[in-house]
mmCIF file of C-alpha atoms (C1' of nucleotides) in Angstrom:
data_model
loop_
_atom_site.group_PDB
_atom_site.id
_atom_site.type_symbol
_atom_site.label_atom_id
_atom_site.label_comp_id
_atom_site.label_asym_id
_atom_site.label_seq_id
_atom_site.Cartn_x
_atom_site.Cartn_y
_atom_site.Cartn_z
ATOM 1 C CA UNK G 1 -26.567 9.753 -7.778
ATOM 2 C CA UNK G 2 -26.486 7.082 -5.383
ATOM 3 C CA UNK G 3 -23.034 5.118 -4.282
ATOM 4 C CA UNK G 4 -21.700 2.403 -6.418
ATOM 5 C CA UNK G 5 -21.780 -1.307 -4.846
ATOM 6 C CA UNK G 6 -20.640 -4.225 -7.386
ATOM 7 C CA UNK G 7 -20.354 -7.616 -6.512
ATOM 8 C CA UNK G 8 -17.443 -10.393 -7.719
ATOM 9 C CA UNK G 9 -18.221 -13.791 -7.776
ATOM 10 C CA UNK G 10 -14.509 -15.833 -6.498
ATOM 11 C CA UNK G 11 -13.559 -19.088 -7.053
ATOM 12 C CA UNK G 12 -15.782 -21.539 -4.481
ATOM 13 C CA UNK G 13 -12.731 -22.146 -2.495
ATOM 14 C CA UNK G 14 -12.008 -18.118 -1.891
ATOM 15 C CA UNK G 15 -11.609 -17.162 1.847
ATOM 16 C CA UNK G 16 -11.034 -13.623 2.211
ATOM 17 C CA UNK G 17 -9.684 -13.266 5.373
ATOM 18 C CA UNK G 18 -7.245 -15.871 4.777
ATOM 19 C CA UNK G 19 -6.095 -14.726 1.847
ATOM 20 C CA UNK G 20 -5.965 -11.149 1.806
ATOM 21 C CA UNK G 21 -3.619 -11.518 5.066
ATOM 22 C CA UNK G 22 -1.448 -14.193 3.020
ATOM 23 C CA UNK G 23 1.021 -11.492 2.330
ATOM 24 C CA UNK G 24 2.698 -8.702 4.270
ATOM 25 C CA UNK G 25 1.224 -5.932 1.936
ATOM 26 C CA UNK G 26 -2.168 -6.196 3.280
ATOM 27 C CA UNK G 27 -0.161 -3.989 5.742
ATOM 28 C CA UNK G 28 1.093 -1.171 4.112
ATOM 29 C CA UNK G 29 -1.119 1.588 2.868
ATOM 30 C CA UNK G 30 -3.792 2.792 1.330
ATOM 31 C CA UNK G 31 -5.133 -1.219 1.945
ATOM 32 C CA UNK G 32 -6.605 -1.493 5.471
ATOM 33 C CA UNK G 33 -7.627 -4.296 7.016
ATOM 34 C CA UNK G 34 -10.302 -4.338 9.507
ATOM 35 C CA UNK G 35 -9.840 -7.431 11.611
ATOM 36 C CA UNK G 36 -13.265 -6.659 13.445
ATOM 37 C CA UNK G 37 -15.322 -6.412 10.599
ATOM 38 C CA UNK G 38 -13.206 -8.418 8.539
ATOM 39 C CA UNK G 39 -13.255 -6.153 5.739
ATOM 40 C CA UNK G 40 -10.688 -4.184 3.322
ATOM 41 C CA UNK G 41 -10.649 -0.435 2.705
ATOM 42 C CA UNK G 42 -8.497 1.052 0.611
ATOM 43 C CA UNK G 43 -8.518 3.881 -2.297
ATOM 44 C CA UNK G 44 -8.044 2.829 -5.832
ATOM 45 C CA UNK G 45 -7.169 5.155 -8.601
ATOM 46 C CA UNK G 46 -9.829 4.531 -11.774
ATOM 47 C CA UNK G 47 -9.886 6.835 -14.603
ATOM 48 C CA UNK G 48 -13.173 8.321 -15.366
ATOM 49 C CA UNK G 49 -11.269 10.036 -18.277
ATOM 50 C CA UNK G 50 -8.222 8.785 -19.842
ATOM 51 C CA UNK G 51 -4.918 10.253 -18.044
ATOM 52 C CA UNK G 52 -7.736 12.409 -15.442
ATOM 53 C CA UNK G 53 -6.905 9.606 -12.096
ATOM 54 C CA UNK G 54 -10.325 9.839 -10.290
ATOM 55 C CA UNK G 55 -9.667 7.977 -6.347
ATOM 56 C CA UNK G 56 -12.675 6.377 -4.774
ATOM 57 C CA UNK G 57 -12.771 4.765 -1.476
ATOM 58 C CA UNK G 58 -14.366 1.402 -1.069
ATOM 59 C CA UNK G 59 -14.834 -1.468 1.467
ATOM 60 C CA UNK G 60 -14.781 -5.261 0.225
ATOM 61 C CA UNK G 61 -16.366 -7.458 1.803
ATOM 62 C CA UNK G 62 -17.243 -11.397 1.698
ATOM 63 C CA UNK G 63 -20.985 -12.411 2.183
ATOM 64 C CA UNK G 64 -20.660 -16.319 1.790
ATOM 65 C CA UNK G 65 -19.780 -17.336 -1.947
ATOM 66 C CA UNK G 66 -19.921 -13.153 -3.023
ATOM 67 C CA UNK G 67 -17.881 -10.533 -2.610
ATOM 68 C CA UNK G 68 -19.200 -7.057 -2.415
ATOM 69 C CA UNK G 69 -17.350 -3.574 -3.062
ATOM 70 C CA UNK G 70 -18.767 -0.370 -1.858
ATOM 71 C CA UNK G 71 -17.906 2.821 -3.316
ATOM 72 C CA UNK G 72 -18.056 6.349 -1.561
ATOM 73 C CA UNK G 73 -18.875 7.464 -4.954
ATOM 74 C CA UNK G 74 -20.946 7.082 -7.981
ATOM 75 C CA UNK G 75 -18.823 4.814 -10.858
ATOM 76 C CA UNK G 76 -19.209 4.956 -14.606
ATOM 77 C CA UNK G 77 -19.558 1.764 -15.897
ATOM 78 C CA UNK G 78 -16.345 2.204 -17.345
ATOM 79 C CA UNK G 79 -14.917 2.767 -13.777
ATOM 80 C CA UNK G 80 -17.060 -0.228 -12.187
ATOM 81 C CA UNK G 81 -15.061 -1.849 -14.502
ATOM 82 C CA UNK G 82 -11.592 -1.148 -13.722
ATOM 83 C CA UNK G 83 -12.460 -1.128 -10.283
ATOM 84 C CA UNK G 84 -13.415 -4.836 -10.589
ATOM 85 C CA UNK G 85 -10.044 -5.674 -12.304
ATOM 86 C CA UNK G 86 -8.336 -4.164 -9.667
ATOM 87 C CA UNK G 87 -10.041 -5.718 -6.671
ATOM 88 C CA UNK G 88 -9.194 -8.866 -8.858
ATOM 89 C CA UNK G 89 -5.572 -8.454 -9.068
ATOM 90 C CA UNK G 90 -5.449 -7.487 -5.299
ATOM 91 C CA UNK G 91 -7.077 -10.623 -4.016
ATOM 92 C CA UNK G 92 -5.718 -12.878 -6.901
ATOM 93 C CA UNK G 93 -8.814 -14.341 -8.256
ATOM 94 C CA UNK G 94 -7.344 -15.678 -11.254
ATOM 95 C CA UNK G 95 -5.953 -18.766 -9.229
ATOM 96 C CA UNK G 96 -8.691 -20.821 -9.769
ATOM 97 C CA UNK G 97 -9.697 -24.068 -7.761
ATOM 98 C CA UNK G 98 -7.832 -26.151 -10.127
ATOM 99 C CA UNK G 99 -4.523 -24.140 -9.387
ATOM 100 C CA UNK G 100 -4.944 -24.181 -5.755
ATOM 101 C CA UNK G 101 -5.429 -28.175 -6.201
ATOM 102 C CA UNK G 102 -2.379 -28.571 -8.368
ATOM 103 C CA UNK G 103 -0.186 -26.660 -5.604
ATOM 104 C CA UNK G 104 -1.861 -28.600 -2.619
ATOM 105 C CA UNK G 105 -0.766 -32.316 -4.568
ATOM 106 C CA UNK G 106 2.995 -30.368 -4.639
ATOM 107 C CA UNK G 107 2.871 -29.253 -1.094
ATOM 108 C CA UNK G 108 0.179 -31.019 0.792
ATOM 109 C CA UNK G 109 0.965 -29.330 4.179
ATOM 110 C CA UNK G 110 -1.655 -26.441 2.915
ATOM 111 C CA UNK G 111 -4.204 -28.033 1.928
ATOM 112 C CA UNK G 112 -6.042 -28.223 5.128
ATOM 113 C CA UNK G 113 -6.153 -23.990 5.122
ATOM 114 C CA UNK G 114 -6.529 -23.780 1.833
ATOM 115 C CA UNK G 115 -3.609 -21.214 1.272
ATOM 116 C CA UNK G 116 -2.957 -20.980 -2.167
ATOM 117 C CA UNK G 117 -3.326 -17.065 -3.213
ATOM 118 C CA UNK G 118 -0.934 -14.340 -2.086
ATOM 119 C CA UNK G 119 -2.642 -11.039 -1.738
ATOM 120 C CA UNK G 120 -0.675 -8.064 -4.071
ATOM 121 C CA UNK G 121 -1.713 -4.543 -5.111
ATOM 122 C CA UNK G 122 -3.968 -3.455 -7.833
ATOM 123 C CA UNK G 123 -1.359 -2.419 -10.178
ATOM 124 C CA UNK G 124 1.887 -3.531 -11.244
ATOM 125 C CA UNK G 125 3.297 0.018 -10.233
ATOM 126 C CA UNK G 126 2.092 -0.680 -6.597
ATOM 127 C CA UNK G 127 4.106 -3.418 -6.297
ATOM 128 C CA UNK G 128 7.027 -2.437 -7.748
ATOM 129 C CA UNK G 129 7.261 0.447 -5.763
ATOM 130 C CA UNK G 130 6.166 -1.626 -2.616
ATOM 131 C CA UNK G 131 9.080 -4.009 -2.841
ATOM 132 C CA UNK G 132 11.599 -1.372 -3.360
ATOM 133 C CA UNK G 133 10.293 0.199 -0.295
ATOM 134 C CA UNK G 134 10.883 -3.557 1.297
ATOM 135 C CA UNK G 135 14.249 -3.748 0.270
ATOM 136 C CA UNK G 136 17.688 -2.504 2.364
ATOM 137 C CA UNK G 137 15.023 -1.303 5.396
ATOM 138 C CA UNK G 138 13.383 -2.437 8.420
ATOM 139 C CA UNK G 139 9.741 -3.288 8.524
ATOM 140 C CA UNK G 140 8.286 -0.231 10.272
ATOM 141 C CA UNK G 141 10.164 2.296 7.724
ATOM 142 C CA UNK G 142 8.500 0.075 5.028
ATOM 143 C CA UNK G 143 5.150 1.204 6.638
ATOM 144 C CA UNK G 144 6.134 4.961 6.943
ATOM 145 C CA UNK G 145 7.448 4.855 3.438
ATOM 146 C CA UNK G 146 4.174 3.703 1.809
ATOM 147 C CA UNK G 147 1.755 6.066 4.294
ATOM 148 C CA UNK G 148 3.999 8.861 3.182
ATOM 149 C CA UNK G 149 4.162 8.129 -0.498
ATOM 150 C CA UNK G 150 -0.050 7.717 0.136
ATOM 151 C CA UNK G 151 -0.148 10.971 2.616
ATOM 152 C CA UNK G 152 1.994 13.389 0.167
ATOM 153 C CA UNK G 153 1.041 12.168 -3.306
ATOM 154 C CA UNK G 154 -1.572 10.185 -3.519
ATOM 155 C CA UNK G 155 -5.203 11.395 -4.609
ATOM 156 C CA UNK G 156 -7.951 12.108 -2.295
ATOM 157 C CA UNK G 157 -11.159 10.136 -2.711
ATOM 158 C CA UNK G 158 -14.558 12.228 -2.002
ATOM 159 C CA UNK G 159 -14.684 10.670 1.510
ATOM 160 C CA UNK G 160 -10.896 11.835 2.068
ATOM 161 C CA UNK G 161 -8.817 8.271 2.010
ATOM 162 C CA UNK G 162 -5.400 9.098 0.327
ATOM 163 C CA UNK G 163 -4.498 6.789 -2.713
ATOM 164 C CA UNK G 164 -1.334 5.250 -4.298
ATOM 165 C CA UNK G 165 0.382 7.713 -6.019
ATOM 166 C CA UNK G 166 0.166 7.270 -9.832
ATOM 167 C CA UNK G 167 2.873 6.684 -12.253
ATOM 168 C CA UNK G 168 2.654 9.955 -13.308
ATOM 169 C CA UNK G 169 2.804 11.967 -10.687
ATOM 170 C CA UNK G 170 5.399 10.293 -8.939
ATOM 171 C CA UNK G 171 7.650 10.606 -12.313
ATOM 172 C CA UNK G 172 6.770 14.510 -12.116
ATOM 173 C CA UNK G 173 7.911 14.555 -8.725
ATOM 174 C CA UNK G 174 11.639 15.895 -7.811
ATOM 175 C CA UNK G 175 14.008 13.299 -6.368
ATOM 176 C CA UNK G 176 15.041 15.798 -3.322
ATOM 177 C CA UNK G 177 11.521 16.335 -2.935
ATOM 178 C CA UNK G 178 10.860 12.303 -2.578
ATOM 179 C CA UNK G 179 13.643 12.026 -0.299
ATOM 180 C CA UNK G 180 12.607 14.784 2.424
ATOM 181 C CA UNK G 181 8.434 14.183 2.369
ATOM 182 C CA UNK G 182 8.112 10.923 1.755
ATOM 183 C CA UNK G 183 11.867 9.565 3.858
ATOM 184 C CA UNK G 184 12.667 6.829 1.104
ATOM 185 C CA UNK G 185 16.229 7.948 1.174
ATOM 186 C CA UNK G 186 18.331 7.141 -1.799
ATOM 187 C CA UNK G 187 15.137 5.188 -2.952
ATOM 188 C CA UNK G 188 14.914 8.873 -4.564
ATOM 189 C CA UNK G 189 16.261 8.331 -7.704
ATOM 190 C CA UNK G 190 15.325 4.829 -8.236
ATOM 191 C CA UNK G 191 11.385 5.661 -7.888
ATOM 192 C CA UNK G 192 11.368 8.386 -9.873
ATOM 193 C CA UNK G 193 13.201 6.106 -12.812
ATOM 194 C CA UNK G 194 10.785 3.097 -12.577
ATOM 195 C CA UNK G 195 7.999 6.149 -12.689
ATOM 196 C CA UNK G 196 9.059 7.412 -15.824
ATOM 197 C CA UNK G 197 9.811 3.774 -16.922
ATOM 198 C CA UNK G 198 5.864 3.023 -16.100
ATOM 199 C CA UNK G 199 5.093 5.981 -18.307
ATOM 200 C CA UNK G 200 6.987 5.376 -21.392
ATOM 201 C CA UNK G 201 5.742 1.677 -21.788
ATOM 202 C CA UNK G 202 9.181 0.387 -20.675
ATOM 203 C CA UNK G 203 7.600 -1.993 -17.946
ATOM 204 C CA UNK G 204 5.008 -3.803 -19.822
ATOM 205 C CA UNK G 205 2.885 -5.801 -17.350
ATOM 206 C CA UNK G 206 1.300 -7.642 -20.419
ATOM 207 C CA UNK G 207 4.328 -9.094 -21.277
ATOM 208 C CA UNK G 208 5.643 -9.562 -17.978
ATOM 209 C CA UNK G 209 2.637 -11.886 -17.030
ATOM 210 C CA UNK G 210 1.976 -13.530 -20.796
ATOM 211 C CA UNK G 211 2.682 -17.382 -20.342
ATOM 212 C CA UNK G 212 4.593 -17.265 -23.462
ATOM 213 C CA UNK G 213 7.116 -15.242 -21.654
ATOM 214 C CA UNK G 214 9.873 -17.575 -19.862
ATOM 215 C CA UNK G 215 10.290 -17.148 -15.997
ATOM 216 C CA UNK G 216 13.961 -16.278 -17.020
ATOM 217 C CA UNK G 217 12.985 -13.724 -19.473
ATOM 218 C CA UNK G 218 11.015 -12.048 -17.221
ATOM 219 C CA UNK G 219 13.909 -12.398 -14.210
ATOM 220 C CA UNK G 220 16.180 -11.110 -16.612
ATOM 221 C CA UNK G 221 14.233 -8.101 -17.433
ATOM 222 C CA UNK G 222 13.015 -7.084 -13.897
ATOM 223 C CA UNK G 223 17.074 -6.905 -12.990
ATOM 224 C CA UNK G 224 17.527 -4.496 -15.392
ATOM 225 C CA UNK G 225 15.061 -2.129 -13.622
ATOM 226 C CA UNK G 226 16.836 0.915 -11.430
ATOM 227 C CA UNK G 227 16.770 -0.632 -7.889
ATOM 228 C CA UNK G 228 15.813 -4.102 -8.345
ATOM 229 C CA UNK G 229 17.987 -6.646 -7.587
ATOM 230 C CA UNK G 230 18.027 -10.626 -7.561
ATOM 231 C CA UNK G 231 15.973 -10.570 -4.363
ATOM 232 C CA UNK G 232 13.119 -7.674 -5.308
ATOM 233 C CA UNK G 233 13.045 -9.294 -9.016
ATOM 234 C CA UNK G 234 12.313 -12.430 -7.405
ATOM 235 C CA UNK G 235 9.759 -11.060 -5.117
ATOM 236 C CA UNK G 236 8.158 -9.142 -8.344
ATOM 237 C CA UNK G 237 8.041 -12.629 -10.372
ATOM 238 C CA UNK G 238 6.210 -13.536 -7.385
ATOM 239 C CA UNK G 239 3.454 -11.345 -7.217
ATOM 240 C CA UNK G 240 3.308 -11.544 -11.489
ATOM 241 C CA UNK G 241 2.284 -14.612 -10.671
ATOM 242 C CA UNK G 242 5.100 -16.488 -10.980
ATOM 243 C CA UNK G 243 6.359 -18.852 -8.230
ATOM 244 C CA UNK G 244 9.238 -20.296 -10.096
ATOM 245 C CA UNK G 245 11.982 -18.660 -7.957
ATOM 246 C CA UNK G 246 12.530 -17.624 -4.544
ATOM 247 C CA UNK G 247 13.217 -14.574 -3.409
ATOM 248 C CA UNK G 248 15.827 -15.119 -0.445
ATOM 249 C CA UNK G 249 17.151 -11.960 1.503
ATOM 250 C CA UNK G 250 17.716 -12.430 5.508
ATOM 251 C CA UNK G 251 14.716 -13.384 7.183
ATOM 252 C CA UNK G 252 15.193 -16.247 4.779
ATOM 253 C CA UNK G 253 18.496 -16.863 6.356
ATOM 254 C CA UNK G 254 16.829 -16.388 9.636
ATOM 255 C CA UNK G 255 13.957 -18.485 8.912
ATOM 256 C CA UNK G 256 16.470 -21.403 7.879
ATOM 257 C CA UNK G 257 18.149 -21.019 11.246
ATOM 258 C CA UNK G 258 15.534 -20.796 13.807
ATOM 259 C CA UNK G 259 12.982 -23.091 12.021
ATOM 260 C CA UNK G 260 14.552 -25.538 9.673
ATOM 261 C CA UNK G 261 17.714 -25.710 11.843
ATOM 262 C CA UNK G 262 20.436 -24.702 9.621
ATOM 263 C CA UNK G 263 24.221 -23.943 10.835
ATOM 264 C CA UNK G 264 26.795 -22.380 8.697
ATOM 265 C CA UNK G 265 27.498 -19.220 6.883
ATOM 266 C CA UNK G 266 24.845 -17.144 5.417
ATOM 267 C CA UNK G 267 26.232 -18.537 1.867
ATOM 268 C CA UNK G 268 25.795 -22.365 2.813
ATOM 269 C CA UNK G 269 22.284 -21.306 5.102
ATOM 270 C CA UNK G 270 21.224 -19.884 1.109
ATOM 271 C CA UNK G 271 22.178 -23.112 -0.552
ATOM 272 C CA UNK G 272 20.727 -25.361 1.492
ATOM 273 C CA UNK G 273 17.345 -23.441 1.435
ATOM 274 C CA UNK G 274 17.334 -23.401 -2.285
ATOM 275 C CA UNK G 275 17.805 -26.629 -1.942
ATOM 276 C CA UNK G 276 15.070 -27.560 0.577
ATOM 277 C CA UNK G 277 12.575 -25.529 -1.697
ATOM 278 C CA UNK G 278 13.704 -27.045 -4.959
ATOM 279 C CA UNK G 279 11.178 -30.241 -4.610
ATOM 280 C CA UNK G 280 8.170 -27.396 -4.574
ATOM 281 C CA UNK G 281 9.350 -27.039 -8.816
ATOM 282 C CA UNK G 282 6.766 -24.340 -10.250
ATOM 283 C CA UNK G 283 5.110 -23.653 -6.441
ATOM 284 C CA UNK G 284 8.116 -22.742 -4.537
ATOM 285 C CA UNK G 285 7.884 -19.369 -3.612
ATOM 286 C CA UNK G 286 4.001 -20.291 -2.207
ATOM 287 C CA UNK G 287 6.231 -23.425 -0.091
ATOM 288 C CA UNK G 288 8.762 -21.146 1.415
ATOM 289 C CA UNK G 289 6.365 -18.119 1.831
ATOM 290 C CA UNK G 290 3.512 -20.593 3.882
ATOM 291 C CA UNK G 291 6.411 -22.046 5.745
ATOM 292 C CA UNK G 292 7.582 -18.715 6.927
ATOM 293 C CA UNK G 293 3.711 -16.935 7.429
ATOM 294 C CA UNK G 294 2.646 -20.466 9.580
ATOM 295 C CA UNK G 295 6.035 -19.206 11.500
ATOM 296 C CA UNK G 296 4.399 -15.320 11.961
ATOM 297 C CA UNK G 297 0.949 -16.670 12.453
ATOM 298 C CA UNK G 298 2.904 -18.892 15.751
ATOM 299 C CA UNK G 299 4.107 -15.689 17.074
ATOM 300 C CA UNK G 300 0.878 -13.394 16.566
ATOM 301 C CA UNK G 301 -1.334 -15.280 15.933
ATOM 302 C CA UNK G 302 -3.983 -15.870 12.984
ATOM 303 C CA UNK G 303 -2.857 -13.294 10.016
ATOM 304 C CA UNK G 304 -6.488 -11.793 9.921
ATOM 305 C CA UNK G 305 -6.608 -10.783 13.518
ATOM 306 C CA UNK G 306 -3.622 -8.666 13.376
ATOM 307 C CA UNK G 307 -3.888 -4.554 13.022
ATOM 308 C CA UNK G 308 -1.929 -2.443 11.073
ATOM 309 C CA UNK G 309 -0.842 0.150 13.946
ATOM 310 C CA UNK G 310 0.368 -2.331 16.413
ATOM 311 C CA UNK G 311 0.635 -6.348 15.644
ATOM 312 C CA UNK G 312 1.890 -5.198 12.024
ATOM 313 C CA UNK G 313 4.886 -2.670 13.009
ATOM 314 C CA UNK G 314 6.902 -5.613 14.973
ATOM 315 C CA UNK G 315 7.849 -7.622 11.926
ATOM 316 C CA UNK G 316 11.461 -7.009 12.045
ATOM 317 C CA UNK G 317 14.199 -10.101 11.987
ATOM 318 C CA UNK G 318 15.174 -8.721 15.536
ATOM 319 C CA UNK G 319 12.007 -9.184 17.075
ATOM 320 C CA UNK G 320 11.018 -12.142 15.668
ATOM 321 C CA UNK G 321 14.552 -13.421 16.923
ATOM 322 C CA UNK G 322 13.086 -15.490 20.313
ATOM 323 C "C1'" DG S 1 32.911 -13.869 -11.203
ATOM 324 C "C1'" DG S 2 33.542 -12.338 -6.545
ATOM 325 C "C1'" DT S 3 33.870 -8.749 -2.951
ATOM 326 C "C1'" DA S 4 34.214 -4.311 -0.275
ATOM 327 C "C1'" DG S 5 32.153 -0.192 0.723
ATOM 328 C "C1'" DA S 6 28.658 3.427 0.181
ATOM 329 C "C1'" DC S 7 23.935 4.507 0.212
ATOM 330 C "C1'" DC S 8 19.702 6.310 4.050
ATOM 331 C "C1'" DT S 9 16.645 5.665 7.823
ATOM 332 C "C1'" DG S 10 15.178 4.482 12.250
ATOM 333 C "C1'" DG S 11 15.575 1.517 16.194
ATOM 334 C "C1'" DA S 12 18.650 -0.197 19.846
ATOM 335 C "C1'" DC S 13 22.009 0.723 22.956
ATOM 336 C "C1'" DG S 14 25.304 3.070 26.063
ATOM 337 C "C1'" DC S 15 26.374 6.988 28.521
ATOM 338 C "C1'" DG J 1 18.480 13.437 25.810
ATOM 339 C "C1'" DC J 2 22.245 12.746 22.917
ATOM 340 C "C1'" DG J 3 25.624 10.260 20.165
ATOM 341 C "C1'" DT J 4 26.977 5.953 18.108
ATOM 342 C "C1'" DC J 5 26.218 1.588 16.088
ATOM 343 C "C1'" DC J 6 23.824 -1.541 13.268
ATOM 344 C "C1'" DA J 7 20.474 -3.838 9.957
ATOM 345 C "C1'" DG J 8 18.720 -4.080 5.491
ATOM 346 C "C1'" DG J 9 19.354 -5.063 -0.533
ATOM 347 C "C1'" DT J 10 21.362 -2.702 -4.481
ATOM 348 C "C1'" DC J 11 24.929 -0.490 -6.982
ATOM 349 C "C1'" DT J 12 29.598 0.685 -8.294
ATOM 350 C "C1'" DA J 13 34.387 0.169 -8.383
ATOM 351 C "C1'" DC J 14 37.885 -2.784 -8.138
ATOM 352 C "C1'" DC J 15 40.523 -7.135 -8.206
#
DNA sequence: GGTAGACCTGGACGC
DNA sequence: GCGTCCAGGTCTACC
């Protein structure tokens, strides 16, 4: 049987270059970006079988208005069609033109690139797990964490890319064991709960990203989560979708320094950026996360150009200090 | 409600 | 090359 290719059709005004490297995730694997090719590779995790994970390998790429996916495998239709959801979380497809329009009338200095969409993971899980790997850490261990998590538990797809380990096998996996592989440190613990969390039905991404759910219900809930605090649940309401709230932790406070010229204490440096961001209403996480990628993209230049192994290890707040 | 200190890793720094 | 210090967000204990 020959390899599966599908083909997504995005909104008109989808770039994928620009907005797969919108967000610093596009960095962390299994996703790879190719800046040559200007492609993505990465391993998702569909389920030929219910509860049987079955990784396949593929490559998306944009040919004018389509998108294509190439698989190393053959896909059931039942796969193709999982697979298609997931590519369509990733690249956040579901903010149409119209969206992108009504954020660009809010905050007109993006309208010229376009930047609307915020590139995420293909599940909830990922991302959950990816911003507790963010949190308490320095860039580059944010990287190892995520490779190792990949490297040690992840599935292997028949051309041999490592996937994102699943729910359940990270909540079968010992704490100890999580800690010495993998180097998350007391992360331990915390990963293994929001596993087991995953499992039971506890975190229910349906309700989490249902529009009759309040942004403050769904803040509320996310803090109650083992190792999530105000600044991960804001960063999770975020990639739900939801760009109500800001998610400040101290490249915010180093951002309001070095580019919108605050002085004070870290405290007052906080208020006044909530403050700053507060015109931006529904949009301001997208505001104050363009403000601060324009800032990167000064430094290293355009997002799409940069490579995983070397342009994408030196985000730290030290380096990015001059 | 606010705050101090512990948690773990890896990079920076001094010797 | 080795030891020490520090950054980073969350959690707990305490006031």
């Amino acid at each position: 049987m020959s390899n599966t290719r599908i083909t997504i059709r995005p909104p008109a005004d989808f770039d994928l270059a620009r907005d797969v490297c919108s967000y610093g995730y596009f960095l962390l694997a299994p996703n790879h970006w190719d800046p040559d090719t200007r492609s993505l590779f990465r391993v998702l995790t569909l389920d030929a079988e219910p509860g049987t994970p079955a990784p396949a390998s593929c490559r998306v790429t944009q040919n004018g208005s389509g998108l294509s996916a190439r698989f190393d495998r053959s896909l059931t239709r039942a796969e193709q069609s999982q697979a298609r959801e997931q590519i369509r979380r990733m690249l956040s497809l579901d903010t149409t033109e119209a969206e992108a329009r009504d954020f660009h009338k809010v905050d007109q200095r993006w309208k010229k690139s376009g930047r609307a969409r915020l590139f995420r993971s293909p599940t909830l899980f990922e991302d959950i797990v990816k911003t507790v790997t963010s949190c308490n850490v320095a860039w580059p261990s944010t990287i190892t964490m995520n490779a190792r998590l990949c490297e040690v538990l992840g599935g292997r797809s028949p051309s041999g890319g490592h996937a994102f380990p699943t729910p359940a096998k990270l909540a079968r996996t010992r704490p100890a064991s999580l800690r010495a592989r993998c180097r998350v440190g007391y992360r331990d613990q915390r990963l293994v709960e929001l596993a087991k969390l995953f499992r039971s039905g506890h975190i229910d991404e349906a309700w989490l990203s249902d529009p009759g759910t309040s942004d403050d219900d769904a803040f509320k809930f996310l803090l109650t989560l083992p190792g999530i605090g105000p600044y991960a649940a804001g960063n999770i309401m975020q990639l739900l979708g939801r760009f109500s709230r800001l998610a400040l932790d101290t490249e915010s406070v180093r951002h309001g320094k070095a580019v919108l010229g605050y002085t004070g204490t870290d405290r007052q440096i906080l208020k006044h950026l909530e403050a700053h961001y507060e015109p931006f209403g529904d949009h301001k996480f997208r505001s104050y996360w363009f403000e601060l990628w324009d800032f990167y993209e000064q430094k290293k230049g355009p997002a799409h150009t940069w490579d995983r192994e070397t342009t994408g290890k030196t985000f730290t707040a030290a380096l990015l200090k001059d």
